[in-house]
Amino acid sequence: MTDAASVSKKDLRIFACIVAGGFTLEMNEDDPDYPALMLANNMLGGDLKSRLFARIREKDGLSYGVRSGFNASLRSKFAQFAVQAISAPEMVSAKRK
């Protein structure tokens, strides 16, 4: 077993890069916009037929997987929306240029 402190930077290899972002908004399940946001999330990144998956993974080949999530409840007055993708590091670097 290798001691993590003894591994040099040149020995490290990055196999995957996770890119994520999100925001919080003031709403809960009682909000009249809640059903529309749930539907929008499902279309955007909720499953393997979503727009994010079709574009970023299938068409552009930039990611191993991509998804979005939307979470609101009756117990909190805040909801969260997030997007996450996992990619090879060279794909992230290529798109930055």
PDB file of C-alpha atoms in Angstrom, residues 27-30 71-78:
ATOM      1  CA  MET A  27     -40.115  28.303  -2.980  1.00  0.00           C
ATOM      2  CA  ASN A  28     -41.574  25.013  -1.773  1.00  0.00           C
ATOM      3  CA  GLU A  29     -43.982  22.369  -3.073  1.00  0.00           C
ATOM      4  CA  ASP A  30     -46.981  24.660  -2.466  1.00  0.00           C
ATOM      5  CA  ASN A  71     -35.569  19.562  -5.014  1.00  0.00           C
ATOM      6  CA  ALA A  72     -38.301  21.334  -3.068  1.00  0.00           C
ATOM      7  CA  SER A  73     -40.297  20.227  -0.054  1.00  0.00           C
ATOM      8  CA  LEU A  74     -43.095  21.390   2.214  1.00  0.00           C
ATOM      9  CA  ARG A  75     -40.719  21.516   5.200  1.00  0.00           C
ATOM     10  CA  SER A  76     -38.407  24.151   3.746  1.00  0.00           C
ATOM     11  CA  LYS A  77     -39.051  27.509   2.141  1.00  0.00           C
ATOM     12  CA  PHE A  78     -36.069  26.999  -0.183  1.00  0.00           C
TER      13      PHE A  78
END
